PDB file of C-alpha atoms in Angstrom:
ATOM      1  CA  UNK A 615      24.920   4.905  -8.635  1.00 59.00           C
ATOM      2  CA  UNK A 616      23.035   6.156 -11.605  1.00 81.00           C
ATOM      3  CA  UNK A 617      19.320   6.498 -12.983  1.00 89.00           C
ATOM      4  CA  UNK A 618      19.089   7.668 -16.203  1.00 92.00           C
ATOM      5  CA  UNK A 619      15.828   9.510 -17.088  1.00 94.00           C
ATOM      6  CA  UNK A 620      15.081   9.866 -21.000  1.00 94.00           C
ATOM      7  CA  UNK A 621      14.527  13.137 -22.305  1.00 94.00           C
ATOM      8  CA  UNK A 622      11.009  12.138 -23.040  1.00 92.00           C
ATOM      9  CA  UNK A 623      10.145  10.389 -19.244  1.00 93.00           C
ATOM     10  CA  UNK A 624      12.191  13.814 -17.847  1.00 95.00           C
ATOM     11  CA  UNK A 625       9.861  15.993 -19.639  1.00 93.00           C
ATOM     12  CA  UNK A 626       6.536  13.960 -18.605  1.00 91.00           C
ATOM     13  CA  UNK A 627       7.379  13.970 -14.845  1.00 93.00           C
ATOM     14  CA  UNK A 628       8.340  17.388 -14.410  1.00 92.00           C
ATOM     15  CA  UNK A 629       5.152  18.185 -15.951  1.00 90.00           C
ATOM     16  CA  UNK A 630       3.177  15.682 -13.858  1.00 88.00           C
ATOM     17  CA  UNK A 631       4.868  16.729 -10.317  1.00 90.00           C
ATOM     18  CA  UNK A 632       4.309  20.727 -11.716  1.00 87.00           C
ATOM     19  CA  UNK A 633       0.689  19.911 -12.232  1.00 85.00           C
ATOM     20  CA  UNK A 634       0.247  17.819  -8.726  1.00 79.00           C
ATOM     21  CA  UNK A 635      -1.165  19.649  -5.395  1.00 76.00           C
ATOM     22  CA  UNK A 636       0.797  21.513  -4.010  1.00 77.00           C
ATOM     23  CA  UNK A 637       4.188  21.360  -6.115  1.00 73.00           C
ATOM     24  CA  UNK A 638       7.107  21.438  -3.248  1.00 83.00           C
ATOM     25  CA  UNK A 639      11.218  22.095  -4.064  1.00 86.00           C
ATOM     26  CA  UNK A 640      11.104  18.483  -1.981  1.00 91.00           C
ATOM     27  CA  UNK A 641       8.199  16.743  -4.352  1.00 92.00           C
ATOM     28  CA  UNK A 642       9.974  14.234  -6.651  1.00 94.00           C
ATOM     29  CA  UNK A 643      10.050  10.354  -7.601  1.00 94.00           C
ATOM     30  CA  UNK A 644      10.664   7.471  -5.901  1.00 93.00           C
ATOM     31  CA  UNK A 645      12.526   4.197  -7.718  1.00 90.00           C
ATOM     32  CA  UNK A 646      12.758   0.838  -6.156  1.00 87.00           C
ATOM     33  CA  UNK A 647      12.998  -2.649  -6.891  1.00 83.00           C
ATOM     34  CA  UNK A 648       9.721  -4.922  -5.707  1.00 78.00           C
ATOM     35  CA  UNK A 649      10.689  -8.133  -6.700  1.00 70.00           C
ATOM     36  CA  UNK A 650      13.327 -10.494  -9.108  1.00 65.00           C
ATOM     37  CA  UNK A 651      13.278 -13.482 -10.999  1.00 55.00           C
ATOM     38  CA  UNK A 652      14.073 -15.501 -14.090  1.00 55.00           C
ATOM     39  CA  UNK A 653      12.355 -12.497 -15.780  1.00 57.00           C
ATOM     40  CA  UNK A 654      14.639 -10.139 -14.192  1.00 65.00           C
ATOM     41  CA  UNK A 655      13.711  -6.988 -11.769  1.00 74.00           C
ATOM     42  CA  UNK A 656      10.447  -5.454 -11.017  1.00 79.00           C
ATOM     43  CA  UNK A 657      10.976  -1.688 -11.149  1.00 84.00           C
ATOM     44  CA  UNK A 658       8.874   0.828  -9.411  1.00 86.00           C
ATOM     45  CA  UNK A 659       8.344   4.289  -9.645  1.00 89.00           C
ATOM     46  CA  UNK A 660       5.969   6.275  -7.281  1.00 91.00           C
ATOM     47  CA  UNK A 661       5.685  10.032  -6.471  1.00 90.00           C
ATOM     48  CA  UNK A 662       7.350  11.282  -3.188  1.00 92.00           C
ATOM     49  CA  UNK A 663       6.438  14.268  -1.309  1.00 91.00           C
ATOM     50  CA  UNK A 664      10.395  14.288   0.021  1.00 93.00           C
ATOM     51  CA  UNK A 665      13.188  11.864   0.488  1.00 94.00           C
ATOM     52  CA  UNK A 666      13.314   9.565   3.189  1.00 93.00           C
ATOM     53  CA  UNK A 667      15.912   9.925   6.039  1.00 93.00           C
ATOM     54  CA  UNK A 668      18.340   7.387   4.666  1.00 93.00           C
ATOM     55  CA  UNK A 669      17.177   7.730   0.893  1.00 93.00           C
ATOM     56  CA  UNK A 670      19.897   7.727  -2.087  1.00 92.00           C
ATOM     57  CA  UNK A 671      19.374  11.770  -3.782  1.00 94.00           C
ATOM     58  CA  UNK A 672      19.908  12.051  -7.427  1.00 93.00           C
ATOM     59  CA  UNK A 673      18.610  14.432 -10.007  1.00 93.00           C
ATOM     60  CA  UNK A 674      18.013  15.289 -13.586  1.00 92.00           C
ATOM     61  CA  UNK A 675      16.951  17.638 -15.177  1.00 90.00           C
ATOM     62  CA  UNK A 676      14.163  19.253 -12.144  1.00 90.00           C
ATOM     63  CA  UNK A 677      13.306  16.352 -11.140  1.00 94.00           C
ATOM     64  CA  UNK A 678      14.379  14.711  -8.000  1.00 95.00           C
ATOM     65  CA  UNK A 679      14.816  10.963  -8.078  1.00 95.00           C
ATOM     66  CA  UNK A 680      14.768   9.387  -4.575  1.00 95.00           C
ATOM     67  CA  UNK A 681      16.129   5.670  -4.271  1.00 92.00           C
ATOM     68  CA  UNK A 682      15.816   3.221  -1.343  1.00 86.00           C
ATOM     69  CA  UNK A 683      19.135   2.275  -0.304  1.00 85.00           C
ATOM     70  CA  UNK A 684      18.816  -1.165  -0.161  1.00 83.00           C
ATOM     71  CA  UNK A 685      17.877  -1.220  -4.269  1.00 82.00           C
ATOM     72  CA  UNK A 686      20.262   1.428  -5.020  1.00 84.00           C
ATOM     73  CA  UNK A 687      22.891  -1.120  -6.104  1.00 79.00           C
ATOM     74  CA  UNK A 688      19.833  -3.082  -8.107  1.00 79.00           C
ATOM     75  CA  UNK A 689      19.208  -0.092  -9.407  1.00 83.00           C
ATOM     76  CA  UNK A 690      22.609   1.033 -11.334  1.00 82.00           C
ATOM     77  CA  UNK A 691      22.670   1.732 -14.742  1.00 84.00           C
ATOM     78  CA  UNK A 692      18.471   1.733 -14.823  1.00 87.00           C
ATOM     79  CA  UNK A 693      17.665   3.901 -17.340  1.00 90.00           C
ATOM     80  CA  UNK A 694      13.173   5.141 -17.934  1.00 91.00           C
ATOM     81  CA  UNK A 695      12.043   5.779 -21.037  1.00 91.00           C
ATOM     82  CA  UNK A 696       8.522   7.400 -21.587  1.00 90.00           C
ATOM     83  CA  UNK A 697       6.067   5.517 -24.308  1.00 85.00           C
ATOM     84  CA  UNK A 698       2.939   6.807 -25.065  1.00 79.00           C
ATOM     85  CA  UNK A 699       0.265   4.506 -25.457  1.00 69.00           C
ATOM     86  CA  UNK A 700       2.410   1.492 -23.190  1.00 58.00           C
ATOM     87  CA  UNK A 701      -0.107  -0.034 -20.671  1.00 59.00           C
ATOM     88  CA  UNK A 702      -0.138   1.234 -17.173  1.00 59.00           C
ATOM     89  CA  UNK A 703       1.947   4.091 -16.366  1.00 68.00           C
ATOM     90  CA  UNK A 704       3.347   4.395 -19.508  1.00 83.00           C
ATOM     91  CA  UNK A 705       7.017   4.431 -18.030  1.00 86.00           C
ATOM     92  CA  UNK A 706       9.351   1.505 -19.410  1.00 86.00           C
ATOM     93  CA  UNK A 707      12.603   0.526 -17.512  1.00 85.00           C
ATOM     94  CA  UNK A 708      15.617  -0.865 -18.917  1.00 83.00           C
ATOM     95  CA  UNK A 709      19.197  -2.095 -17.659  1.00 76.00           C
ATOM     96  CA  UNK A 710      22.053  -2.238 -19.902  1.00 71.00           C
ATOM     97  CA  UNK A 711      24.142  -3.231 -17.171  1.00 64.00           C
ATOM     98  CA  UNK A 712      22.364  -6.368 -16.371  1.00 61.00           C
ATOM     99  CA  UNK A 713      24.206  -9.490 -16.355  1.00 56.00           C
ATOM    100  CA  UNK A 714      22.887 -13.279 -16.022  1.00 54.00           C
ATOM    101  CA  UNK A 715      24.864 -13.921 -12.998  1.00 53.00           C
ATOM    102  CA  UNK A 716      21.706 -16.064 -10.856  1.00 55.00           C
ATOM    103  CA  UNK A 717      21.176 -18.154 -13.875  1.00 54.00           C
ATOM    104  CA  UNK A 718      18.025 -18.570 -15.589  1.00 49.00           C
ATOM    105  CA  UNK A 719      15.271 -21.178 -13.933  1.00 47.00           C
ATOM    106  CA  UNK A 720      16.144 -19.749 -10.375  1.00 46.00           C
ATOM    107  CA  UNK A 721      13.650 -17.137  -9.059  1.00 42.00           C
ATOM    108  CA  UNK A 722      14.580 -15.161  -6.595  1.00 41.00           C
ATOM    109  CA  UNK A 723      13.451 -11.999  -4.439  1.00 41.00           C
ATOM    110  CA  UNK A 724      15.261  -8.528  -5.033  1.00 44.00           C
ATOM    111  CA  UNK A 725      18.711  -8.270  -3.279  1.00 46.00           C
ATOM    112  CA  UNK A 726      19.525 -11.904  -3.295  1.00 46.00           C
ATOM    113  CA  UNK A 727      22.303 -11.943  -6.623  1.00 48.00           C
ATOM    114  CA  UNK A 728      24.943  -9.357  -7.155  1.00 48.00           C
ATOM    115  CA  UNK A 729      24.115  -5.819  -7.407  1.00 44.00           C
ATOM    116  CA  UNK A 730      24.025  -5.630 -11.261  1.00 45.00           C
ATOM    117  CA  UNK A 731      22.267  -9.270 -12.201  1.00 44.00           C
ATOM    118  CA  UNK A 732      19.088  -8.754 -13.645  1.00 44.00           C
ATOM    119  CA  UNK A 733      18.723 -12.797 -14.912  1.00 42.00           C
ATOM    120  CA  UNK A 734      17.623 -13.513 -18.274  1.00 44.00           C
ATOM    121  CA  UNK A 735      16.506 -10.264 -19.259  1.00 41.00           C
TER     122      UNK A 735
END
């Protein structure tokens, strides 16, 4: 189970978490999957005051990266870049593990191909 954090998105959220209210040794991120399809994976990324009972702990750098356990297998080999200027959070996700294993033209929600299979991407 990995999530790789560029130097560059490492940088930017140990600065935002440092800068939040009350900054706790718990405070970290929180990836997840929120839906699939012929596009491949939608990736989240939210702030989390501490893990959840069951959640998947990783960390790089000082920052803590909490996973659900039901997308940590989705999740694998997800690497976030930082990009200044991108629309919305700024925070770009990429898999080079993904394989078209679904095949393209069938949408599907999160969970339902093999761990790695982001389709078409």
């Amino acid at each position: 189970m990995t999530v790789t954090l560029t130097e560059r998105a490492e940088l930017r959220l140990r600065a935002f978490l440092q800068g939040t209210a009350n900054p706790t040794d718990t405070k970290g991120i929180r990836v997840g999957v929120s839906d699939g399809g012929c596009s491949g994976y939608q990736y989240t990324l939210d702030i989390a005051n501490e893990p959840k009972a069951d959640d998947v702990i990783e960390q790089q750098g000082r920052v803590k990266i909490y996973i659900d356990p039901q997308a940590a297998a989705l999740i694998n080999g997800v690497v976030v870049d930082f990009v200044e200027g991108l629309m919305d959070s700024g925070f770009k996700f990429s898999n080079p593990n993904a394989t078209d294993t679904c095949g393209c033209g069938q949408s599907f929600q999160a969970g339902d191909c093999t761990p790695a299979a982001v389709p078409c991407s």
